[in-house]
Coordinates of C-alpha atoms and ligand atoms in Angstrom, one line a residue:
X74 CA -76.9 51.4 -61.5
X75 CA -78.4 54.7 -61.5
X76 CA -82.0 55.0 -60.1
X77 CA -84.8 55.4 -62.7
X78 CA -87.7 57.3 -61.8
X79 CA -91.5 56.0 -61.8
X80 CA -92.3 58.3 -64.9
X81 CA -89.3 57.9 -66.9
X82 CA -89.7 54.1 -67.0
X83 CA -91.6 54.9 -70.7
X84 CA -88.9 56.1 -72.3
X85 CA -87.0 52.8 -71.0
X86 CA -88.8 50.2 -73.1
X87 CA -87.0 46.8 -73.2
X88 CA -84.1 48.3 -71.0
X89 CA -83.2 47.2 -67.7
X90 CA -83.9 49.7 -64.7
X91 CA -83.4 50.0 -61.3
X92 CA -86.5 51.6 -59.3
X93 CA -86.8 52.9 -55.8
X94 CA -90.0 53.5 -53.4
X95 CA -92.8 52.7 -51.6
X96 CA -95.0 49.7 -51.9
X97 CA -98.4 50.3 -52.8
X98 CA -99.9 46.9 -53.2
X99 CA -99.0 43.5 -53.2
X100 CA -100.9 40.9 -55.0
X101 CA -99.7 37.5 -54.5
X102 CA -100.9 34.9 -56.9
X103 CA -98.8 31.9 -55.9
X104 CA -95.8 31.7 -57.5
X105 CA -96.4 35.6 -59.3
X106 CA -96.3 38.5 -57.3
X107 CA -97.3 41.5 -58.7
X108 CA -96.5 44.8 -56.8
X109 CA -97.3 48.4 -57.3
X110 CA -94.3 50.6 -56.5
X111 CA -94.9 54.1 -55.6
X112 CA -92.4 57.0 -56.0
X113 CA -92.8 60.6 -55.8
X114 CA -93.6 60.8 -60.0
X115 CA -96.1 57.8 -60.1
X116 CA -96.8 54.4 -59.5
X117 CA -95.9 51.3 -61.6
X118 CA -96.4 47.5 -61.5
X119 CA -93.7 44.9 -61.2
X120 CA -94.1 41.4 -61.8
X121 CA -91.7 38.4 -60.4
X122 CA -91.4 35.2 -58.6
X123 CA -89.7 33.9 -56.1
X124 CA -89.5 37.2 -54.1
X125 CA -88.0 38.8 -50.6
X126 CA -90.8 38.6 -48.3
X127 CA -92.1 42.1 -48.2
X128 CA -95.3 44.0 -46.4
X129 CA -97.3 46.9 -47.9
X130 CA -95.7 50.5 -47.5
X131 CA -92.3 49.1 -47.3
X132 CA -89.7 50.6 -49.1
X133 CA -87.8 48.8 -51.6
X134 CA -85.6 48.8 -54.5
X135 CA -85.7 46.7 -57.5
X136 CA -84.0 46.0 -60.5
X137 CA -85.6 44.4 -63.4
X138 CA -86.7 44.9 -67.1
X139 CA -89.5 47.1 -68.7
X140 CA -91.8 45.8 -70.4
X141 CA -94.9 46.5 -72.9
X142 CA -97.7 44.3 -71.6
X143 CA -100.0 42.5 -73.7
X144 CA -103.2 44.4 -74.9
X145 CA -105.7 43.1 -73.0
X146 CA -103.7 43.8 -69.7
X147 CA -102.7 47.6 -70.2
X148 CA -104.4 49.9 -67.3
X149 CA -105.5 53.1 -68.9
X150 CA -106.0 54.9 -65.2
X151 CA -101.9 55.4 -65.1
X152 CA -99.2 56.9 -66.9
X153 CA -97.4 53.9 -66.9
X154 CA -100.4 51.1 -67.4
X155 CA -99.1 50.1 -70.9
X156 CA -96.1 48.7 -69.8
X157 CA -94.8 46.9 -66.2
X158 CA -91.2 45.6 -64.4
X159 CA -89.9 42.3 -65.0
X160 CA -88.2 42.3 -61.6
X161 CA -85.0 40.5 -61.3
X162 CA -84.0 42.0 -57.9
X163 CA -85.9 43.1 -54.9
X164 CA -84.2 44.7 -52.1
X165 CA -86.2 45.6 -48.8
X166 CA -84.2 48.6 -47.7
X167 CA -87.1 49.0 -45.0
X168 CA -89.8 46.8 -44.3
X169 CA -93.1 48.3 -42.7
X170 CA -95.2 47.4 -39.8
X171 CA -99.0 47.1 -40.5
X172 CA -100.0 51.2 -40.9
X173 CA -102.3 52.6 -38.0
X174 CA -104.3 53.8 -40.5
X175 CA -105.7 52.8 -44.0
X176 CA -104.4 55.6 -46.3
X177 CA -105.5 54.3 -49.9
X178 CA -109.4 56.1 -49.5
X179 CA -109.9 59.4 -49.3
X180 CA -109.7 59.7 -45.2
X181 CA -112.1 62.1 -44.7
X182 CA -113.9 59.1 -42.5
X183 CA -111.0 58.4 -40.0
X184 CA -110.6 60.6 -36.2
X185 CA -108.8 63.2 -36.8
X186 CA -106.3 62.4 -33.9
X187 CA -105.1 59.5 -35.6
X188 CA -104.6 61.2 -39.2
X189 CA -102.5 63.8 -36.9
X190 CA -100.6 61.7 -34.7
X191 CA -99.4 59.6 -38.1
X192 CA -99.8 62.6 -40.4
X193 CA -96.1 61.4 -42.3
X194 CA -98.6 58.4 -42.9
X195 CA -102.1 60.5 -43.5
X196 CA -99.7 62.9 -46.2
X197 CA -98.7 59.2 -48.3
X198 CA -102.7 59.1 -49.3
X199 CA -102.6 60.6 -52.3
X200 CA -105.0 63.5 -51.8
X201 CA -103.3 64.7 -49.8
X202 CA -99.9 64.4 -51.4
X203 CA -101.5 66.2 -54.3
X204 CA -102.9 68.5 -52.4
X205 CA -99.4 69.6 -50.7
X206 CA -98.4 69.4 -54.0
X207 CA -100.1 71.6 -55.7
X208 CA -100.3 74.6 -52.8
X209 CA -96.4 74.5 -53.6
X210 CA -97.2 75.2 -57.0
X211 CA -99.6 77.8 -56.1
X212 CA -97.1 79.4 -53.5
X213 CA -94.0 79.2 -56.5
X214 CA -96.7 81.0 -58.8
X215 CA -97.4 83.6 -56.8
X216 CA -93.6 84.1 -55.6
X217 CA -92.4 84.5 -59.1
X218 CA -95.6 87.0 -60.3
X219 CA -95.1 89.3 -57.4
X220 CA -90.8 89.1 -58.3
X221 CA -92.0 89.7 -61.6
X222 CA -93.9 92.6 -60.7
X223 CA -91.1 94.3 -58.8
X224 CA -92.3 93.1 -55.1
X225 CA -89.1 92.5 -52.4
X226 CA -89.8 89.3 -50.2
X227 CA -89.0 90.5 -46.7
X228 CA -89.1 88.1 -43.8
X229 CA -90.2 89.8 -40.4
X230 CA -89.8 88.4 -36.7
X231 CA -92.1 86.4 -34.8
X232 CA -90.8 87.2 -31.9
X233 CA -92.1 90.6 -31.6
X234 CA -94.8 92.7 -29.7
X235 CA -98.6 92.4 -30.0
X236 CA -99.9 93.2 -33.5
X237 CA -103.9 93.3 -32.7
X238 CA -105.8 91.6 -35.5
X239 CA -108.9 90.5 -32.6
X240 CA -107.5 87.7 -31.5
X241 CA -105.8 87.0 -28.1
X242 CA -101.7 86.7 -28.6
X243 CA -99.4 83.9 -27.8
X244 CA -97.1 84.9 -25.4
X245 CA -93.3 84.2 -25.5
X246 CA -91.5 84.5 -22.1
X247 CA -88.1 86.0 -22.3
X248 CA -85.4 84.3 -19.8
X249 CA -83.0 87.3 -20.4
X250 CA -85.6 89.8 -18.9
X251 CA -87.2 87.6 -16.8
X252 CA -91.0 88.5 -16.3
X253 CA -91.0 90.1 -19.9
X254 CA -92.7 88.5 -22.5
X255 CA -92.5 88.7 -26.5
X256 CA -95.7 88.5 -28.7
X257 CA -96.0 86.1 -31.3
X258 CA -97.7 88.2 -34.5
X259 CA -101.3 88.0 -35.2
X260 CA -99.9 89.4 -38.7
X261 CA -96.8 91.7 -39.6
X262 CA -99.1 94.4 -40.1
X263 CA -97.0 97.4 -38.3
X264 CA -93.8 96.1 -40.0
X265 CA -94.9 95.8 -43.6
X266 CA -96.3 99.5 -43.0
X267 CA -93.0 100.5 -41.5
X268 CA -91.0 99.0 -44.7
X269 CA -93.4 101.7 -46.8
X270 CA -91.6 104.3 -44.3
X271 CA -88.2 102.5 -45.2
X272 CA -88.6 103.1 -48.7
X273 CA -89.3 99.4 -49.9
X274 CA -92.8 100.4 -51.5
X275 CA -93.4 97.1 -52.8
X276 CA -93.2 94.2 -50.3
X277 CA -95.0 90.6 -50.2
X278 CA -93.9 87.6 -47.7
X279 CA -95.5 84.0 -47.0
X280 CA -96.1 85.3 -43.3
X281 CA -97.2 82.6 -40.7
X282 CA -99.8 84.3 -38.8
X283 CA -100.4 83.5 -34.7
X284 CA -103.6 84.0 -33.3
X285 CA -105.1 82.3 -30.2
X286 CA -108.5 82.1 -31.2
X287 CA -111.2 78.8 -31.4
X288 CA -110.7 76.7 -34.3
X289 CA -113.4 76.5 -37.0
X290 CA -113.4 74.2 -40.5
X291 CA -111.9 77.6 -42.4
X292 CA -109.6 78.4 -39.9
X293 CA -106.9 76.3 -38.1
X294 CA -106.2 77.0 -34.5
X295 CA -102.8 78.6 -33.5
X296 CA -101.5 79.7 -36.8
X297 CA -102.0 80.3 -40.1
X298 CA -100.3 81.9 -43.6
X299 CA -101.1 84.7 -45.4
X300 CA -99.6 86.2 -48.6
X301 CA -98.9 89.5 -47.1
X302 CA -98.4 92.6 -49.1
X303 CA -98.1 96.2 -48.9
X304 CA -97.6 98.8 -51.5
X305 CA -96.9 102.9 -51.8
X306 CA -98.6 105.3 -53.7
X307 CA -101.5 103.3 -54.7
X308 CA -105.1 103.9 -54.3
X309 CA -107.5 101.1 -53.3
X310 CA -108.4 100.6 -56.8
X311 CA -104.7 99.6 -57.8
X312 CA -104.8 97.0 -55.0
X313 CA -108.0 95.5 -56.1
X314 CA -106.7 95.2 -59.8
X315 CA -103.6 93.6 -59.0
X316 CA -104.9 90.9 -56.6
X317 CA -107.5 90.0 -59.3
X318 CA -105.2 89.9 -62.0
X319 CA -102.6 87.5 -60.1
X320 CA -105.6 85.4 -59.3
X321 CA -106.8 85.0 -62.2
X322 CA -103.8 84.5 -64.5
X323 CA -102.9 81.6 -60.8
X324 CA -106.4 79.9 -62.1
X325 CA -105.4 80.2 -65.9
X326 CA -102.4 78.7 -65.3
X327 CA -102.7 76.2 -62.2
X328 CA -106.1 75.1 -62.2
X329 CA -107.1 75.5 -66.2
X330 CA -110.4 73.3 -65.5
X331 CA -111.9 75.9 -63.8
X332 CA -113.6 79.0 -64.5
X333 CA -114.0 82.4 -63.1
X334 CA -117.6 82.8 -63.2
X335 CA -117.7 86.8 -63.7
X336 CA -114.6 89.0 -64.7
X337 CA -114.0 91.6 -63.6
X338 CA -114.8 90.0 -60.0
X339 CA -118.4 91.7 -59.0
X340 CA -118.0 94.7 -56.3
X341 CA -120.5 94.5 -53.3
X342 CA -120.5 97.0 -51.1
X343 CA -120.9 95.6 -47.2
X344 CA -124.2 97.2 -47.1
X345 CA -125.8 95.1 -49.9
X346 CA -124.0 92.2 -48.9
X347 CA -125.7 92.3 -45.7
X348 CA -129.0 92.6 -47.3
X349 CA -129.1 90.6 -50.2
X350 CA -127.2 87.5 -49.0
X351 CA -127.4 88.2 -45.0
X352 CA -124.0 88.2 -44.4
X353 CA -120.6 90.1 -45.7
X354 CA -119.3 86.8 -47.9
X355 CA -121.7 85.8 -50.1
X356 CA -121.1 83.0 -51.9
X357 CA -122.1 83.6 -55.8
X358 CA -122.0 80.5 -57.1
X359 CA -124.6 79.7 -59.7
X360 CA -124.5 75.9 -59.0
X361 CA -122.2 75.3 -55.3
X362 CA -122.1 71.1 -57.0
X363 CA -119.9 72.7 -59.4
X364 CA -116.6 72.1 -58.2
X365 CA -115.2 73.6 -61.2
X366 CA -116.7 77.0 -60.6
X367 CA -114.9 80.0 -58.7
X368 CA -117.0 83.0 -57.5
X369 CA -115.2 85.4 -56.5
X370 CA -116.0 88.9 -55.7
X371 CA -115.1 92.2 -53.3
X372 CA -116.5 93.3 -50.4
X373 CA -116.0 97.1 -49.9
X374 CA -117.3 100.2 -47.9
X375 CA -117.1 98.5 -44.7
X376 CA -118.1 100.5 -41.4
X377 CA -114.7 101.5 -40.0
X378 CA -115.5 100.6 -36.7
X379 CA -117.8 97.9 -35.1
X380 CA -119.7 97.6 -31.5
X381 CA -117.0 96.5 -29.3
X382 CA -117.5 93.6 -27.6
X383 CA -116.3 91.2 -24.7
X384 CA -114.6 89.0 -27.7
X385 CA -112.4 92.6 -28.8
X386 CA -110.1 91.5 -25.8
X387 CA -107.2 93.9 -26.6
X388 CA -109.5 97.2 -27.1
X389 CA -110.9 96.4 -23.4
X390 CA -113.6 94.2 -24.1
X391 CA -117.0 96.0 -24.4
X392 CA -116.0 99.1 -22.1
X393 CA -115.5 101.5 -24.7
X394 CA -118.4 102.2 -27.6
X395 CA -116.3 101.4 -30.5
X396 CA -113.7 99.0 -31.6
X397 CA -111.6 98.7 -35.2
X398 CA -113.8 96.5 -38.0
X399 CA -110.7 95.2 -39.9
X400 CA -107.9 96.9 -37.5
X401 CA -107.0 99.7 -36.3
X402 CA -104.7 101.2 -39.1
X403 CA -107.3 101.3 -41.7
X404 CA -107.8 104.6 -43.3
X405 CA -111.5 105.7 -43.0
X406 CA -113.3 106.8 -46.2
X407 CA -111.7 110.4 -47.2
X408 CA -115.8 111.6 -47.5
X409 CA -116.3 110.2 -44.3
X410 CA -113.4 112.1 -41.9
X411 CA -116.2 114.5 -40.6
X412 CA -118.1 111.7 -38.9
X413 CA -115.4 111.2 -37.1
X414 CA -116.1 113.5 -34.5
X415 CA -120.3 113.4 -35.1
X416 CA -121.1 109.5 -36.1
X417 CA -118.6 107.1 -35.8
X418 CA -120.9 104.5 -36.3
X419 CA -121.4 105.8 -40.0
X420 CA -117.9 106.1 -40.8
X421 CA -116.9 103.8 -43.7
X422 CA -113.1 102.7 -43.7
X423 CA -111.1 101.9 -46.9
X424 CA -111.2 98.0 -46.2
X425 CA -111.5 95.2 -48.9
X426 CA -112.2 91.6 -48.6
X427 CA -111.6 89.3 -50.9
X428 CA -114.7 86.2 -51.2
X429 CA -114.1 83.3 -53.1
X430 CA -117.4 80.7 -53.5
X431 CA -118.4 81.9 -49.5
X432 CA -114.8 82.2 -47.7
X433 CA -113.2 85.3 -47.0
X434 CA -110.3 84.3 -48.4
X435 CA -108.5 87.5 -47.7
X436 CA -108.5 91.4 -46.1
X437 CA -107.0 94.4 -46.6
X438 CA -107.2 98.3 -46.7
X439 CA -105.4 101.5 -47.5
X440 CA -103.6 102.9 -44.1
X441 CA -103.9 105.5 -42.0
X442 CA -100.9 107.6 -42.9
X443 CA -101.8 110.9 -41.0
X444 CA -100.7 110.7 -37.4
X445 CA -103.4 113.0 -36.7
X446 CA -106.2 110.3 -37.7
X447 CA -104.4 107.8 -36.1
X448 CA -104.5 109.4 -32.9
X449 CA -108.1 110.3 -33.3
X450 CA -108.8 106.2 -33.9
X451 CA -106.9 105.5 -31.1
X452 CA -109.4 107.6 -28.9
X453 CA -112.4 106.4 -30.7
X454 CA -111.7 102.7 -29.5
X455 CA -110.9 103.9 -26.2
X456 CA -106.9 103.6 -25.9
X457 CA -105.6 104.6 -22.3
X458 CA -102.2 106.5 -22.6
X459 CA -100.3 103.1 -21.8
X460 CA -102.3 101.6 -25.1
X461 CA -101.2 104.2 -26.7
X462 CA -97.7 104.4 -26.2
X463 CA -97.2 100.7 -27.5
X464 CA -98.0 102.2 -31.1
X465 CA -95.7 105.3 -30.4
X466 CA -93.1 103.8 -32.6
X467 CA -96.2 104.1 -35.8
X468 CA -96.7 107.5 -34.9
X469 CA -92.9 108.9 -34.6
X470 CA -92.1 106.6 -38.3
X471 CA -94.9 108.9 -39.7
X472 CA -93.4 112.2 -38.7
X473 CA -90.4 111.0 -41.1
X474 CA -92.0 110.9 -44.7
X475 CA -94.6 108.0 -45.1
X476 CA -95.7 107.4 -48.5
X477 CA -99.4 106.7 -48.9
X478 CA -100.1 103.1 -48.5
X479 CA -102.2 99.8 -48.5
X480 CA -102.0 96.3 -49.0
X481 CA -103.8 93.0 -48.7
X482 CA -103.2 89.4 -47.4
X483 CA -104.9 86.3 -48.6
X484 CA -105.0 83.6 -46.7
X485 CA -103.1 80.9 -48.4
X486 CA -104.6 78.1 -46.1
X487 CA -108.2 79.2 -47.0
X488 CA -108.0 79.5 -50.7
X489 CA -106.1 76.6 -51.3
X490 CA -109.4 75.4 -49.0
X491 CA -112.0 76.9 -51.5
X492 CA -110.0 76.3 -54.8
X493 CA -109.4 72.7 -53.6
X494 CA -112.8 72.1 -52.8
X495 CA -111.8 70.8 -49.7
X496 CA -114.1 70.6 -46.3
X497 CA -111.4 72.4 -43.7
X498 CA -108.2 73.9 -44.1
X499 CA -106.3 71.0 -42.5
X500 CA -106.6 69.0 -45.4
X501 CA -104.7 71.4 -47.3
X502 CA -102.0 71.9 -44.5
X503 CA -98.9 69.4 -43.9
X504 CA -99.1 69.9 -39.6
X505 CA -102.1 71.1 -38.6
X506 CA -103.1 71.5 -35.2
X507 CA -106.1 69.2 -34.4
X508 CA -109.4 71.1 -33.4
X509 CA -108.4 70.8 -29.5
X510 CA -105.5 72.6 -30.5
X511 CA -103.0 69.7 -30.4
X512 CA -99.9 69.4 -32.7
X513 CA -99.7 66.9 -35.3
X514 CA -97.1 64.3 -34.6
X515 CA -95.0 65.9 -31.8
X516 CA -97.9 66.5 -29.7
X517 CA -97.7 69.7 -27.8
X518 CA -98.8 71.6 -25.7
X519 CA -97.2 69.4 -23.5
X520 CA -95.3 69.7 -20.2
X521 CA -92.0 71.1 -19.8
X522 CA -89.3 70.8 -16.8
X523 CA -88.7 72.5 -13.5
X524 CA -85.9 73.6 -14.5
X525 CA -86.8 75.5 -17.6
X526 CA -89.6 76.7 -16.1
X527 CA -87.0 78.1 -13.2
X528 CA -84.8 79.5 -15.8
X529 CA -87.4 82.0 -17.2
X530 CA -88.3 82.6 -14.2
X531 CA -92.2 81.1 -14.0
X532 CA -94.3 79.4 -11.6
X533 CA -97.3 77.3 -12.7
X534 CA -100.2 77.3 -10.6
X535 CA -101.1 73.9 -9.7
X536 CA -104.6 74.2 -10.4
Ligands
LIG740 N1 -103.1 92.4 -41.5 C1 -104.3 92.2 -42.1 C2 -105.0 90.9 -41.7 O1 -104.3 90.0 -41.2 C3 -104.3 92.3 -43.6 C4 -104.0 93.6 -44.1 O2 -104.7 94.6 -43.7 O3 -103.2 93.7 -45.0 O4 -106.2 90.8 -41.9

């Protein structure tokens, strides 16, 4: 007998079905047992006597009859609640263990450790299933529009050199060149701008992002996606447009309860942002209890360049003036190129940031394209000639033809966060790293062997 899905069981009125999954709950009345078996479409309840022994969260298969129950007993709060399984079979194909952890509430109570460790447990609550869910939705939406709209998905290596974002790197070490090490990307910033130079003009990728930096409740610690684009021969006004419209037509179609409070999205220069709401993502909200509402809006005319500090760790950590605000390819203002030389301070770059109800949920700008500029940035954050010569390979590919260019990346992490209404962005990842930057489930960093430390040719200090 073929397997009948959870939701289909409607259409199968007074037929006799065979069902597979999970059970939910058990409710043993003496001779009746009820049970609510869970699949990946929805959850139904079956009725029998004289059953298998069986435990919560086992899985099981059973064949039986469906049935319309009587009025009084139909359960409006699920699909299937007007009908139920007359079971005539029940197979335990594996029976479960008492669970580490509850997963029927919402979890948001339980140590985080223990939701990790068991997180092919913590992901069976069904908020979080639905969350999962629905950021594959969101993730085949935007795939298709940005097809649609004649964007190439390119996939670009992670083992690669340091792309600076501000964040420290993750370091690879290679066993072929032994002392050598490969970078792990803090985005694939130089490559998306090197497939402008290749001709591709319009390019987008679900890129995981690694930066070692310290976890906070909107950012996970290690690594991270972004929707990455890029596109040539636009203007920052064409990127701004298309963002917004693939948002909002995403909302429209994905998440139809909610509204856009103000379209077009409001423009806020960084300035005013500063002032009026004290810092550069202001949450616009009328009512933040709303969890239906979405305020989204730009931020614009950053300063190109920031104070460097001892946190800008790749520009030399405080001992030159100035370091990149967004990074170090973003095109400064074309009224602003004089200032260069007299007021760097005052320089405003061509950066965009897109806020959503207080998150930054993503960043972008149009690019330096004149190696001129880029040299002159280079010396404004205080590049030695060795600094230099790691971004030589920007500077030749610009000497070949480069088409103007820009892009974006939103984080998909953080707006699933924001449009989800949900406190951190681990609850809207599968395998999060846990906030002392341990692994879910497999539990590294951990240990590894003499011998493969031998092999790639490194000694650990015992300290
Ligand atoms: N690479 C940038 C970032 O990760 C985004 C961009 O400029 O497109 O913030």
């Amino acid at each position: 007998m073929q397997r009948t899905l959870v939701v289909d069981t409607i259409k199968n009125v007074d037929e006799k079905v065979k069902l597979e999954g999970w059970v939910s709950t058990i409710r043993d009345h003496g001779k009746i047992t009820f049970i609510d078996l869970r699949d990946r479409t929805g959850i139904i309840q079956c009725v029998g006597t004289n059953l298998a022994k069986v435990t919560t969260e086992s899985v099981i298969e059973i064949e039986g009859k469906v049935v319309k129950r009587p009025e009084k007993l139909v359960n409006a709060n699920i699909d299937t609640g007007k009908i139920e399984i007359q079971m005539e079979k029940l197979n335990v194909i594996s029976l479960a263990q008492e669970l580490p952890l509850p997963i029927d509430g919402d979890g948001y109570e339980i140590d985080e450790e223990i939701r990790n460790k068991y997180r092919y447990l913590d992901l069976r609550r069904p908020r979080m299933t639905r969350n999962i869910r629905i950021r594959s939705k969101v993730t085949q939406f935007l795939r298709n529009w940005l097809t649609n709209n004649d964007f190439v998905e390119i996939e670009t290596p992670i083992l690669t050199k340091t792309t600076p974002e501000g964040a420290r790197d993750f370091l690879v070490p290679s066993r072929l060149q032994q002392g050598k090490f490969y970078a792990l990307p803090q985005s694939p910033q130089q490559y998306k701008q090197l497939l402008m130079v290749a001709g591709m003009e319009r390019y987008f990728q679900f890129a995981r992002c690694f930066r070692d930096e310290d976890p906070r409740k909107d950012r996970a610690y290690g690594e991270f996606t972004q929707l990455d684009m890029e596109m040539s021969f636009v203007e920052q006004e064409d990127i701004l447009n298309l963002a917004e419209k693939m948002f909002s037509e995403l909302v429209k179609e994905i998440f139809p309860e909610k509204k856009i409070f103000q379209s077009p999205w409001p423009r806020i220069s960084h300035k005013e942002a500063k002032e009026k709401y004290g810092n550069d993502k202001p949450d616009l909200r009328k009512d933040k209890n709303d969890p239906n509402e979405l305020a989204f809006c730009w931020v614009l005319d950053f300063p190109l360049f920031t104070e460097q500090s001892k946190e800008d760790f790749f520009y030399g950590s405080g001992q030159a003036k100035w370091a990149p605000s967004h990074h170090m390819f973003t095109s400064p203002h074309p009224d602003d190129l004089n200032l260069l030389e007299t007021d760097p301070g005052k320089v405003r770059g061509l950066q965009h940031d897109m806020v959503l109800n207080g998150l930054e949920v993503g960043g972008g700008s149009i690019r330096i394209s004149d190696p001129k500029v880029q040299e002159k940035i280079f010396k404004l954050i205080g590049f030695s000639e060795k600094q230099k010569d790691q971004f030589e390979h920007m500077l030749k590919a610009f000497t070949f033809g480069v088409p103007p260019h820009g892009g974006i990346a939103p984080g998909l992490d953080r707006f699933m966060m924001a449009i989800l209404n949900e406190p951190s962005v681990r609850e809207v990842m599968a395998y999060p790293t846990s906030s002392s930057g341990q692994t879910s489930v497999l539990d590294a960093p951990s240990e590894t062997s003499k011998d493969q430390l031998k092999e790639l040719g490194i000694k650990v200090n015992e300290n």
